[in-house]
PDB file of C-alpha atoms and ligand atoms in Angstrom:
ATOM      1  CA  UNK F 948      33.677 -12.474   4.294  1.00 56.00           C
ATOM      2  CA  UNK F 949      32.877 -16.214   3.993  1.00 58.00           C
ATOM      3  CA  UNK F 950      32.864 -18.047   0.807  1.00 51.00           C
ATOM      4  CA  UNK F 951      29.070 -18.507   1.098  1.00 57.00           C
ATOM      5  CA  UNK F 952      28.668 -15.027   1.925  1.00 59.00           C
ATOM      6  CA  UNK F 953      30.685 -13.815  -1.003  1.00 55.00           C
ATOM      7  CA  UNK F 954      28.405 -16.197  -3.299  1.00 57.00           C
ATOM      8  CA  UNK F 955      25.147 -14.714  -2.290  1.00 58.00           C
ATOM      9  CA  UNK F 956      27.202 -11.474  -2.995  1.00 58.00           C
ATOM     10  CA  UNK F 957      27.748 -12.582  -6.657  1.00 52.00           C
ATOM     11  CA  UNK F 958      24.770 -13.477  -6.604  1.00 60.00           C
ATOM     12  CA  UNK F 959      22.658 -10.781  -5.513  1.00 59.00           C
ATOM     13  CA  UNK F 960      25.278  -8.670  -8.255  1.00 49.00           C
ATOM     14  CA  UNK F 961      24.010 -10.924 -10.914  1.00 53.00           C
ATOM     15  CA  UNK F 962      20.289 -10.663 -10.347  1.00 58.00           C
ATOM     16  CA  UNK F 963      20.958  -6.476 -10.624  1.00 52.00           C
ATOM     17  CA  UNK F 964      22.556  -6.938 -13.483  1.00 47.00           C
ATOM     18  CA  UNK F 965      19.409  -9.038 -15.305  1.00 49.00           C
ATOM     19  CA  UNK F 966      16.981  -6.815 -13.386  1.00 50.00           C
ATOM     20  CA  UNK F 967      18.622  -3.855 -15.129  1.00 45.00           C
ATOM     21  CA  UNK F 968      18.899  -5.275 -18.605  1.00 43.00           C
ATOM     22  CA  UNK F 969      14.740  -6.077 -18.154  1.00 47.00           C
ATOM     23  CA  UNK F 970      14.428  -2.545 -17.200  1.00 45.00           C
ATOM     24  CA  UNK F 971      16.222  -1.535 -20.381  1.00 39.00           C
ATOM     25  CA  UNK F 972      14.155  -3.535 -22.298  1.00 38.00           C
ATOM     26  CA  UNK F 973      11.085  -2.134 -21.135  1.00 43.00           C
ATOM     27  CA  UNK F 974      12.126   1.190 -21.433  1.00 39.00           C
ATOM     28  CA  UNK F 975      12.842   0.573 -25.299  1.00 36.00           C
ATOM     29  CA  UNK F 976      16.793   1.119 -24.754  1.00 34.00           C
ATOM     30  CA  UNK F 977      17.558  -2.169 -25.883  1.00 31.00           C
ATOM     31  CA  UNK F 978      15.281  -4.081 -28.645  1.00 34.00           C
ATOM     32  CA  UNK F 979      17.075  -7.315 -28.981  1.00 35.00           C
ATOM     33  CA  UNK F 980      19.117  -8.377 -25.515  1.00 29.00           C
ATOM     34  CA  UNK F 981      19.026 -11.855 -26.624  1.00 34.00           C
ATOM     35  CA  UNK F 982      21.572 -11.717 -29.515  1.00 34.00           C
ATOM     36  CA  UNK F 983      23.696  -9.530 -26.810  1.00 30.00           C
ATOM     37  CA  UNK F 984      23.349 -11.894 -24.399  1.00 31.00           C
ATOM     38  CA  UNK F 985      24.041 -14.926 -26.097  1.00 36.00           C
ATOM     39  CA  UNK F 986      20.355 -16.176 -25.941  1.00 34.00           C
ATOM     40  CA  UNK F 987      19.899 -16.045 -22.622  1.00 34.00           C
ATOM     41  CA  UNK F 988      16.048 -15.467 -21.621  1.00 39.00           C
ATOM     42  CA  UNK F 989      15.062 -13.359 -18.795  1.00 41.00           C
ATOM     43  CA  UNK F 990      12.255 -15.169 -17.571  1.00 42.00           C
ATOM     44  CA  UNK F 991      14.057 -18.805 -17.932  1.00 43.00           C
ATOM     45  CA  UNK F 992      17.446 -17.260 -16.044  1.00 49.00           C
ATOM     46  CA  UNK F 993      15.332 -17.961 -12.909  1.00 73.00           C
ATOM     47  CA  UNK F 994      11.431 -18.696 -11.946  1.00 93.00           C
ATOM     48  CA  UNK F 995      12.572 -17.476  -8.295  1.00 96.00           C
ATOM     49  CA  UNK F 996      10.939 -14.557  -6.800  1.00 97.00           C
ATOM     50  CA  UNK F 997      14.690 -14.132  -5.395  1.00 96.00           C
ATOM     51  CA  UNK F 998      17.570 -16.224  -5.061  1.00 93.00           C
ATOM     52  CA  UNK F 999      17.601 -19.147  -2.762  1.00 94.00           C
ATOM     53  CA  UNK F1000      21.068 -19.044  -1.912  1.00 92.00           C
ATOM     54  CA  UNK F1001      20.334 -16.807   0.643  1.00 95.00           C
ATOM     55  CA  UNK F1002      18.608 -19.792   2.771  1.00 95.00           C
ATOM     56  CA  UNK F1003      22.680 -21.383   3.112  1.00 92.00           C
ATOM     57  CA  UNK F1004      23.302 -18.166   5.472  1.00 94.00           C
ATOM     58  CA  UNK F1005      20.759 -19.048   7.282  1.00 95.00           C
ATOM     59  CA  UNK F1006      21.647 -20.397  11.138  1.00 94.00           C
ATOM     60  CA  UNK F1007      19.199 -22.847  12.794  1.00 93.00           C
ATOM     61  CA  UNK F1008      21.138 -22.386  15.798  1.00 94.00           C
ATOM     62  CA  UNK F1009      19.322 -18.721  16.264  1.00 95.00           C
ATOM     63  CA  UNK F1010      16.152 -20.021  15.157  1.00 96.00           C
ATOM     64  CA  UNK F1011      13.453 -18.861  18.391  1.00 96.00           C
ATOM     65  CA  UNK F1012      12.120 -22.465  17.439  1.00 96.00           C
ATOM     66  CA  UNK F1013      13.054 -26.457  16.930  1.00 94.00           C
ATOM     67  CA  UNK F1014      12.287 -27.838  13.328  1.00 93.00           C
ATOM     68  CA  UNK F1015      12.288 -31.773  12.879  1.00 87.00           C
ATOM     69  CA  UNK F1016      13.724 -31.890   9.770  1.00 88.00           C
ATOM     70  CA  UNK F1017      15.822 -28.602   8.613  1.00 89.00           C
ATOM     71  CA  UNK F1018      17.801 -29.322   5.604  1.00 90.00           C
ATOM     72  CA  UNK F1019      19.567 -27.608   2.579  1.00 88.00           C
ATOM     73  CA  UNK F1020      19.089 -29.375  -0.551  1.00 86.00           C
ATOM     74  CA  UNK F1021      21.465 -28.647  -3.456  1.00 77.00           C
ATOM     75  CA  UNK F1022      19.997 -28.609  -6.868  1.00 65.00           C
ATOM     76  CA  UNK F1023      22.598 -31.096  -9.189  1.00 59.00           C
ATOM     77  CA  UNK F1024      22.066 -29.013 -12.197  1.00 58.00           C
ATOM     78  CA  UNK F1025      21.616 -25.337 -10.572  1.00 60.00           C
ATOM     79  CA  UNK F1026      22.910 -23.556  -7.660  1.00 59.00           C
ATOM     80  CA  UNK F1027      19.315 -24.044  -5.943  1.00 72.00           C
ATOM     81  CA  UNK F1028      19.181 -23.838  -2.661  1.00 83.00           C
ATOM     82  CA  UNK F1029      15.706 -25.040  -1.036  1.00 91.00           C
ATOM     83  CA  UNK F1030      15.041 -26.001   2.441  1.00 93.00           C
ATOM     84  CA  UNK F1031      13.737 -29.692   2.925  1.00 92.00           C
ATOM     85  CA  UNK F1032      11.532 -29.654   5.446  1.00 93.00           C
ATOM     86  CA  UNK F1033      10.473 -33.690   5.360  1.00 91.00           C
ATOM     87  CA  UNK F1034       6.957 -34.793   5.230  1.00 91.00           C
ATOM     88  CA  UNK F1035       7.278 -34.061   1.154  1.00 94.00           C
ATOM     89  CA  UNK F1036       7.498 -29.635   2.632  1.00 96.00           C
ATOM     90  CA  UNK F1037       9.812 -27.707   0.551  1.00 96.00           C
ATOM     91  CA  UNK F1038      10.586 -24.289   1.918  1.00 97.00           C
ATOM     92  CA  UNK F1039      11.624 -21.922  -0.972  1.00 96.00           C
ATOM     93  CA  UNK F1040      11.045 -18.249  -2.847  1.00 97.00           C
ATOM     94  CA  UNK F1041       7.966 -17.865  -4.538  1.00 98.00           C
ATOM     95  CA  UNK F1042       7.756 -19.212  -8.386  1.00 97.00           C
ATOM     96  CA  UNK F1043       6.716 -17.702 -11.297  1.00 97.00           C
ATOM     97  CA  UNK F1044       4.908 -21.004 -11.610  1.00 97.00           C
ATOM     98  CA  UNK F1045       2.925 -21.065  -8.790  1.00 98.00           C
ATOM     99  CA  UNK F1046      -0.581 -19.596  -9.824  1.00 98.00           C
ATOM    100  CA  UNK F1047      -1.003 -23.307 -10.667  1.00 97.00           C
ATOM    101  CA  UNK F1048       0.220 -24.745  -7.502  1.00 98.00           C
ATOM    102  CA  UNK F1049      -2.732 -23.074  -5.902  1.00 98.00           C
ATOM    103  CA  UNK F1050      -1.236 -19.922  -4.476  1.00 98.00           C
ATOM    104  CA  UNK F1051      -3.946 -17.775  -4.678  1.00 98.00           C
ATOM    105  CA  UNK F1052      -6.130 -19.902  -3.372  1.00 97.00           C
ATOM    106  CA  UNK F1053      -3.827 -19.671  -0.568  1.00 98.00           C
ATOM    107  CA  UNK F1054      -3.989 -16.038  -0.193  1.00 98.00           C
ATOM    108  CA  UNK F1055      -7.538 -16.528  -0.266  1.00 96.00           C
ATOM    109  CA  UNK F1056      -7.181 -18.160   3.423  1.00 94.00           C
ATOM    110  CA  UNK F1057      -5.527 -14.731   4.325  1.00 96.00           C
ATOM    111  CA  UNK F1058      -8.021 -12.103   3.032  1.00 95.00           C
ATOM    112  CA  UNK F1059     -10.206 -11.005   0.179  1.00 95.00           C
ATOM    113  CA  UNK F1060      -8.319 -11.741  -3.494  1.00 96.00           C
ATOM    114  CA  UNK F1061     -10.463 -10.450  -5.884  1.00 96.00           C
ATOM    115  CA  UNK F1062     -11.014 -11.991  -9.573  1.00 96.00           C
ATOM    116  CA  UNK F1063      -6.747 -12.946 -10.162  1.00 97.00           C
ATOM    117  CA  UNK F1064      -5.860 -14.942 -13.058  1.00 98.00           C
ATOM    118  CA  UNK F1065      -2.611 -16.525 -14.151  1.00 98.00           C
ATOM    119  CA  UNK F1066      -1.805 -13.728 -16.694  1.00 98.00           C
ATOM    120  CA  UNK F1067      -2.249 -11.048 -13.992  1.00 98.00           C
ATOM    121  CA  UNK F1068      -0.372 -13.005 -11.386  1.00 98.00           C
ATOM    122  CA  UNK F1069       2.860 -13.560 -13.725  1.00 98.00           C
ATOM    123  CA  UNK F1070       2.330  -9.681 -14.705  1.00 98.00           C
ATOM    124  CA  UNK F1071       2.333  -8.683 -11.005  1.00 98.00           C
ATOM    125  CA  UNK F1072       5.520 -11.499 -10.458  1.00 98.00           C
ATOM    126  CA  UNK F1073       7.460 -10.023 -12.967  1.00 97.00           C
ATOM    127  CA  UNK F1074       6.681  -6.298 -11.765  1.00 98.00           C
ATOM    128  CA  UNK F1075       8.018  -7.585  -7.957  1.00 98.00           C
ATOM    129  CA  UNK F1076      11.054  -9.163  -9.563  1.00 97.00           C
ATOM    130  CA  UNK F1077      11.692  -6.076 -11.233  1.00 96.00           C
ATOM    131  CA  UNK F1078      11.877  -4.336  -8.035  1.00 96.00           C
ATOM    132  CA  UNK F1079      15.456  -5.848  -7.554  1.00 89.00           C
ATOM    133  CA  UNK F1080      15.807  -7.203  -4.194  1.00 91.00           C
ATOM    134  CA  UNK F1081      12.514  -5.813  -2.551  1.00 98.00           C
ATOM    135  CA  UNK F1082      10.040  -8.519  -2.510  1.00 98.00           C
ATOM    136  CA  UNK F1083      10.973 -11.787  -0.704  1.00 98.00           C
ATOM    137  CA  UNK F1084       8.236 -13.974  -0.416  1.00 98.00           C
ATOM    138  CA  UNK F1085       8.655 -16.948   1.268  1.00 98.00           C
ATOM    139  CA  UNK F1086       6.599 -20.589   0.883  1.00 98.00           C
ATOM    140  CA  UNK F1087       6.506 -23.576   1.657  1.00 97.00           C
ATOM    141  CA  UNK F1088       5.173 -26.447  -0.735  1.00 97.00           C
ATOM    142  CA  UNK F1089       3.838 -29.526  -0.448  1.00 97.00           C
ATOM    143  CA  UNK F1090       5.511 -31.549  -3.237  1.00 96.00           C
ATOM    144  CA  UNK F1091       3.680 -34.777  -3.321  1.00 96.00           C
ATOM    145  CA  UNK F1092       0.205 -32.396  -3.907  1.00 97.00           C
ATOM    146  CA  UNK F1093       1.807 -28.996  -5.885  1.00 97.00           C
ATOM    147  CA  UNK F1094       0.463 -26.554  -3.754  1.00 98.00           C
ATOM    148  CA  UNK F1095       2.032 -23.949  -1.905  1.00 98.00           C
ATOM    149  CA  UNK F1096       0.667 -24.273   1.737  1.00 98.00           C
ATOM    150  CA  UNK F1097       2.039 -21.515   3.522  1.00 98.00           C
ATOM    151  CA  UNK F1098       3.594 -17.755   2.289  1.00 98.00           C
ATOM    152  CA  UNK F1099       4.970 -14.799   4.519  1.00 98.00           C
ATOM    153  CA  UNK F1100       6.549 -12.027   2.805  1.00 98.00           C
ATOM    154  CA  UNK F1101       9.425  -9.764   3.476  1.00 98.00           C
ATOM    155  CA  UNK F1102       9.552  -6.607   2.058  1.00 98.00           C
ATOM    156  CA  UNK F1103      12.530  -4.716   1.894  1.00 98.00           C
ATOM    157  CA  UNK F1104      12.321  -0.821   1.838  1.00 98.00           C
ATOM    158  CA  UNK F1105      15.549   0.919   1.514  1.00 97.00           C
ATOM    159  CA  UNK F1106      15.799   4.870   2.595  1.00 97.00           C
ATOM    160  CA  UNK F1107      17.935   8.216   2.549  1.00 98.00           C
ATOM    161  CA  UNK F1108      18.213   7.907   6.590  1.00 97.00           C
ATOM    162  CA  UNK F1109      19.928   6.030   8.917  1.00 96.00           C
ATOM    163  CA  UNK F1110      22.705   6.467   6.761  1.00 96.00           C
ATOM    164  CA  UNK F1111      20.868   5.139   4.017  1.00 97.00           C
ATOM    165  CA  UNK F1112      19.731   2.149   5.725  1.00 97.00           C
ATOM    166  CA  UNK F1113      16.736  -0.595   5.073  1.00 98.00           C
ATOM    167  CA  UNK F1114      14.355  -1.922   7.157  1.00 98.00           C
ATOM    168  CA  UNK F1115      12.073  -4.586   6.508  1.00 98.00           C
ATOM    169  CA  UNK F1116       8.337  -5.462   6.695  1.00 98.00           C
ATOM    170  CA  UNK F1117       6.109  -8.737   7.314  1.00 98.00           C
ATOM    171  CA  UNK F1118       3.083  -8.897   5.075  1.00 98.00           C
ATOM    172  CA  UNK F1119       0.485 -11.610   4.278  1.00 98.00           C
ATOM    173  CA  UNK F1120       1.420 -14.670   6.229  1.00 98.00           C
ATOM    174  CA  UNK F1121      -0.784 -17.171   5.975  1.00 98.00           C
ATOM    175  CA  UNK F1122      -1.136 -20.968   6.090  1.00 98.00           C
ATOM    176  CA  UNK F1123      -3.172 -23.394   4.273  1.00 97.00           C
ATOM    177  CA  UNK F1124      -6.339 -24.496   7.122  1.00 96.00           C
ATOM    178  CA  UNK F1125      -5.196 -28.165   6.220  1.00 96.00           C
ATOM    179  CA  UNK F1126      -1.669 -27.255   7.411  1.00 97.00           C
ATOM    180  CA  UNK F1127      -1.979 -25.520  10.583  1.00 97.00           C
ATOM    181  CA  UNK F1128      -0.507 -26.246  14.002  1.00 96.00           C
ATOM    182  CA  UNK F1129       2.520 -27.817  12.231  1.00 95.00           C
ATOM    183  CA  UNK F1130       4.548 -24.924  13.299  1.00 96.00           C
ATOM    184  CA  UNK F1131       5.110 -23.562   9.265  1.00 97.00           C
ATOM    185  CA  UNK F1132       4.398 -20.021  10.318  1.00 98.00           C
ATOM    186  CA  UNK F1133       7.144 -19.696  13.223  1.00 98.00           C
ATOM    187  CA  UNK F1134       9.352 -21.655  10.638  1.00 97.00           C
ATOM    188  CA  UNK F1135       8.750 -18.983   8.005  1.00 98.00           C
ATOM    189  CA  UNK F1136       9.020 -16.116  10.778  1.00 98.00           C
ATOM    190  CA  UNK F1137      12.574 -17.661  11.877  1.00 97.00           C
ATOM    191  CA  UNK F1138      13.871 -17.467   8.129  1.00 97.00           C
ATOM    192  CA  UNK F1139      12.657 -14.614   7.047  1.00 98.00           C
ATOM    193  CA  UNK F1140      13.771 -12.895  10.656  1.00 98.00           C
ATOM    194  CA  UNK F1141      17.284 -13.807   9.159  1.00 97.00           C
ATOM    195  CA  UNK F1142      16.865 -12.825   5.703  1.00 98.00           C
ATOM    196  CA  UNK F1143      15.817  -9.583   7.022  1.00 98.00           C
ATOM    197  CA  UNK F1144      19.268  -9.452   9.112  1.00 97.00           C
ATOM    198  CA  UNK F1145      21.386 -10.487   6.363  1.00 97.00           C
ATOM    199  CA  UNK F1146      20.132  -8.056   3.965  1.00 97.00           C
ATOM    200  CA  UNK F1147      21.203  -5.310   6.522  1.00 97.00           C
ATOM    201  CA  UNK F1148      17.839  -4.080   8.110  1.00 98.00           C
ATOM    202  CA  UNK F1149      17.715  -1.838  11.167  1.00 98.00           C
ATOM    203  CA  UNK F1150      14.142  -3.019  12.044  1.00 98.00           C
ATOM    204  CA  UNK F1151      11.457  -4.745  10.488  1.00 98.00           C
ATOM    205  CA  UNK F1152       7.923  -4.589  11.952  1.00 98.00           C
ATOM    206  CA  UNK F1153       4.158  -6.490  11.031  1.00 98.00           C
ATOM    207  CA  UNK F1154       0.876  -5.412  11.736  1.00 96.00           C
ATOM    208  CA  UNK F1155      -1.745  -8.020  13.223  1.00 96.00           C
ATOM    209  CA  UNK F1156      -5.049  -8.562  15.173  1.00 94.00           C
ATOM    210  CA  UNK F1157      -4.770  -8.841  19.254  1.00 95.00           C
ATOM    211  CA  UNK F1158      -5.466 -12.472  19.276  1.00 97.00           C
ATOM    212  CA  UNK F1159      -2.179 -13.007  17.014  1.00 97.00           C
ATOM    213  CA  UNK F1160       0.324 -10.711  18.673  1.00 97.00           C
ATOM    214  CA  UNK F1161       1.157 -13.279  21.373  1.00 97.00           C
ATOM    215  CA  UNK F1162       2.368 -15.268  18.547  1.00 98.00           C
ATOM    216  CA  UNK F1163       4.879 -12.268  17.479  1.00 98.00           C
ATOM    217  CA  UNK F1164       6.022 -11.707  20.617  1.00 98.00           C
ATOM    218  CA  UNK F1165       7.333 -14.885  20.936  1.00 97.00           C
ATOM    219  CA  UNK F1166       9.553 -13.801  18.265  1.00 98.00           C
ATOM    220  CA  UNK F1167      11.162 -10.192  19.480  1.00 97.00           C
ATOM    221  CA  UNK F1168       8.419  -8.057  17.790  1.00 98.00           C
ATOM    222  CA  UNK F1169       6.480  -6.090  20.498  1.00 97.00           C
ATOM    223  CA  UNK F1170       4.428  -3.001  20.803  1.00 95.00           C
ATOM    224  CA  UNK F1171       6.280   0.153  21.316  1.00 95.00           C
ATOM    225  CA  UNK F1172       5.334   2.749  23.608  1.00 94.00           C
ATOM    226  CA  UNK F1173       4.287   6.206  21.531  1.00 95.00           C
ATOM    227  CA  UNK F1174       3.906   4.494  18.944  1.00 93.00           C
ATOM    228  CA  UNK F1175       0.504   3.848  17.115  1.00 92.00           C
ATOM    229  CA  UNK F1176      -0.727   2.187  13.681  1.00 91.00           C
ATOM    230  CA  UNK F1177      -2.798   4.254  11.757  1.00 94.00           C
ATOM    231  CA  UNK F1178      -4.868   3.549   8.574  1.00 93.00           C
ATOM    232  CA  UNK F1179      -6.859   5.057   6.259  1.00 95.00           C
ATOM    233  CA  UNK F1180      -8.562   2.796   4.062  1.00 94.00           C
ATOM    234  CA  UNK F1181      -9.647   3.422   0.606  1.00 96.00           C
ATOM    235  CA  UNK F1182     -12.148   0.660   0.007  1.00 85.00           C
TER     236      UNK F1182
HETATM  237  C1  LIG U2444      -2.006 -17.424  12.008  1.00 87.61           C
HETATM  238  C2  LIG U2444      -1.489 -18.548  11.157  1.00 87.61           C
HETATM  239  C3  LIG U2444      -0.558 -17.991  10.084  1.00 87.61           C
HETATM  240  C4  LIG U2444      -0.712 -19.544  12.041  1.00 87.61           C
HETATM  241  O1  LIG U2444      -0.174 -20.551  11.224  1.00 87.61           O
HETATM  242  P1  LIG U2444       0.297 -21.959  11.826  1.00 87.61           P
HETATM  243  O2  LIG U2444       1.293 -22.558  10.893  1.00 87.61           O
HETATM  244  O3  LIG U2444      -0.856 -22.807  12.148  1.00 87.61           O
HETATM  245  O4  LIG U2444       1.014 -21.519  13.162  1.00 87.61           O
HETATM  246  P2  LIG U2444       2.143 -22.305  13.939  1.00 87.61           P
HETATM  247  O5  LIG U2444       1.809 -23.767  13.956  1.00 87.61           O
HETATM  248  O6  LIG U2444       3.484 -21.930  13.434  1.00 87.61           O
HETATM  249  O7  LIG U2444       2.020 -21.657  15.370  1.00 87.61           O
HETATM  250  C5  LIG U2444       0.831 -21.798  16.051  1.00 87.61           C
HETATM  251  C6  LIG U2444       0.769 -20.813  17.182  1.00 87.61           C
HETATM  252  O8  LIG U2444       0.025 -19.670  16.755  1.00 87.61           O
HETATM  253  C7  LIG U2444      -1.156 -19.561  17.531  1.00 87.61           C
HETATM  254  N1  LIG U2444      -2.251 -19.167  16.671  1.00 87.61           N
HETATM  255  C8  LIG U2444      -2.501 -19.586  15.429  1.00 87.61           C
HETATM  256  N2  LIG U2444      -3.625 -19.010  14.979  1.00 87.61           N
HETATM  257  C9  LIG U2444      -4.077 -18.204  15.948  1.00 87.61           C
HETATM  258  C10 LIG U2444      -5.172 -17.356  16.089  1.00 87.61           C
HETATM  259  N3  LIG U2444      -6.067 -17.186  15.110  1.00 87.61           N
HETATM  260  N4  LIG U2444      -5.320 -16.682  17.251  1.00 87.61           N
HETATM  261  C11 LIG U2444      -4.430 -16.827  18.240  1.00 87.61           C
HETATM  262  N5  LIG U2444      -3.355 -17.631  18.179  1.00 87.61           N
HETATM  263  C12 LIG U2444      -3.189 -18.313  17.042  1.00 87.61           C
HETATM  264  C13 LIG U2444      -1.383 -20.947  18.076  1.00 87.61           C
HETATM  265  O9  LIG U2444      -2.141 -20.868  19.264  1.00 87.61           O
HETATM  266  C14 LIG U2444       0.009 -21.442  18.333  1.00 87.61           C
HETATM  267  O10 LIG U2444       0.501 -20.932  19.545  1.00 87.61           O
HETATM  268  P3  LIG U2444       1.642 -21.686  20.418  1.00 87.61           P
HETATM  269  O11 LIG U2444       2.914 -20.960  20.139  1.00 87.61           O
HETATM  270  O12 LIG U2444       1.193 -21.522  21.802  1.00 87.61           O
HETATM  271  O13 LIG U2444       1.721 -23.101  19.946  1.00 87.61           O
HETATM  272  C15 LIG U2444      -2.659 -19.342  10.477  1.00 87.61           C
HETATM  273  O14 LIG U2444      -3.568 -19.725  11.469  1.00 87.61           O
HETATM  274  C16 LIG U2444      -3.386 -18.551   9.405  1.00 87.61           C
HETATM  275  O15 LIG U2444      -2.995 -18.595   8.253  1.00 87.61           O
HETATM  276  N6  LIG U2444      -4.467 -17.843   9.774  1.00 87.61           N
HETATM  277  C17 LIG U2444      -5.267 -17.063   8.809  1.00 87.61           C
HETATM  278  C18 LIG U2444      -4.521 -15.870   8.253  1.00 87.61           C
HETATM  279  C19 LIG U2444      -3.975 -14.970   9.351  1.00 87.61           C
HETATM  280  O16 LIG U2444      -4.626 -14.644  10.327  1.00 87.61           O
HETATM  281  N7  LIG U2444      -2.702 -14.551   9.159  1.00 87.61           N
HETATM  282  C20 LIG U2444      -1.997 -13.710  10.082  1.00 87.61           C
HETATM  283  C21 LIG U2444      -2.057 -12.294   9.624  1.00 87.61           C
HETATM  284  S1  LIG U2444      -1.165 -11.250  10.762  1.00 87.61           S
END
């Protein structure tokens, strides 16, 4: 195992640990972590969705696509790990933060949101953090504005078979209508692609409309024979 590899390792060890010690807290188990943990505050620990040192895994060399600009940056005062992307793009997790750099506005290019304000979208945040390495969502910001401009996320769903194996899916990508064409959703398919294989998933899959699944196909996913997508919708 690499040294990098080992540190996402620690990493990922660390973030069970504090996911843990939140669930004990809401379960009543523990009333006062912070004088057991030296002070440390849950929700300051990290704003990340998930940890960003997963991007320095990440190999450009299998990427389906060319990127101009495709660099790691390293935080001086964290172990941050965000993708510069040049033209002031940032590629990183989703923030706890982010409600007011316009991200449900972005989801609102996607589908309908319904009435969301920032105390329900920090609520719902926390709730996905709390799922411990199950929700990856993916953006990319534009710095010079604050807004997040483009979001695809990665759920990881881990199960008995397989020999207790994960797979992954693709859910709500979607890119700002002043952003498109700049190639930010195959960028965001190549990462998360590799997230997916890092984390250890057998398959991952994505449902979409016909016009769109040329798109996927340019990136492995296709439509398997016997196999059909059904719904039943509830509003
Ligand atoms: C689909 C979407 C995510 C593409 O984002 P983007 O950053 O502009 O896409 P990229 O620049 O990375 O790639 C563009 C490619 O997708 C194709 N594409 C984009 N939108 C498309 C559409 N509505 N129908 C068909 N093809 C489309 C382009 O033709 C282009 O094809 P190319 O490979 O021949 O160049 C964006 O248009 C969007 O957010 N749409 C609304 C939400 C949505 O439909 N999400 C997908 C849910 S499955």
């Amino acid at each position: 195992m690499s040294v990098s590899e080992q540190n996402i390792q620690i990493e990922l060890i660390k973030e069970k640990a504090i996911a843990n010690a939140q669930d004990l807290i809401n379960n009543n188990h523990i009333t006062d972590l912070e004088s057991k943990t030296n002070g440390l505050s849950l929700h300051e620990e990290s704003s990340y969705l998930f940890d960003p040192a997963i991007f320095s895994m990440i190999k450009t060399s299998e990427f389906k696509f060319q990127y101009d600009k495709f660099e790691l940056m390293k935080s001086s005062h964290s172990q941050e790990n965000l993708v510069d992307l040049g033209d002031d793009l940032v590629l990183r997790p989703l923030k706890r933060d982010d409600f007011g750099r316009s991200y449900m506005n972005l989801l609102s290019h996607l589908t309908e949101i319904g009435d969301v304000n920032q105390q329900d979208y920090e609520k719902r945040f926390d709730q996905m953090k709390q799922a411990d390495n199950t929700y990856f969502i993916c953006v990319v910001e534009d710095v010079k504005n604050q807004k997040v401009v483009a979001s695809l996320t990665l759920v990881y769903e881990q199960k008995f078979i397989r020999h207790t194996g994960s797979r992954g899916r693709f859910e709500d990508m979607v890119v700002d209508v002043d952003y498109r064409g700049k190639k930010l959703s195959k960028l965001l398919l190549d990462v998360l692609i590799q997230v997916s294989q890092i984390l250890g998933c057998y398959k991952i899959s994505l449902e979409c409309k016909d016009p769109l699944r040329k798109h996927y196909e340019q990136f492995g996913f296709c439509l398997e024979q016997g196999q059909n997508y059904l719904c039943r919708r509830f509003i």
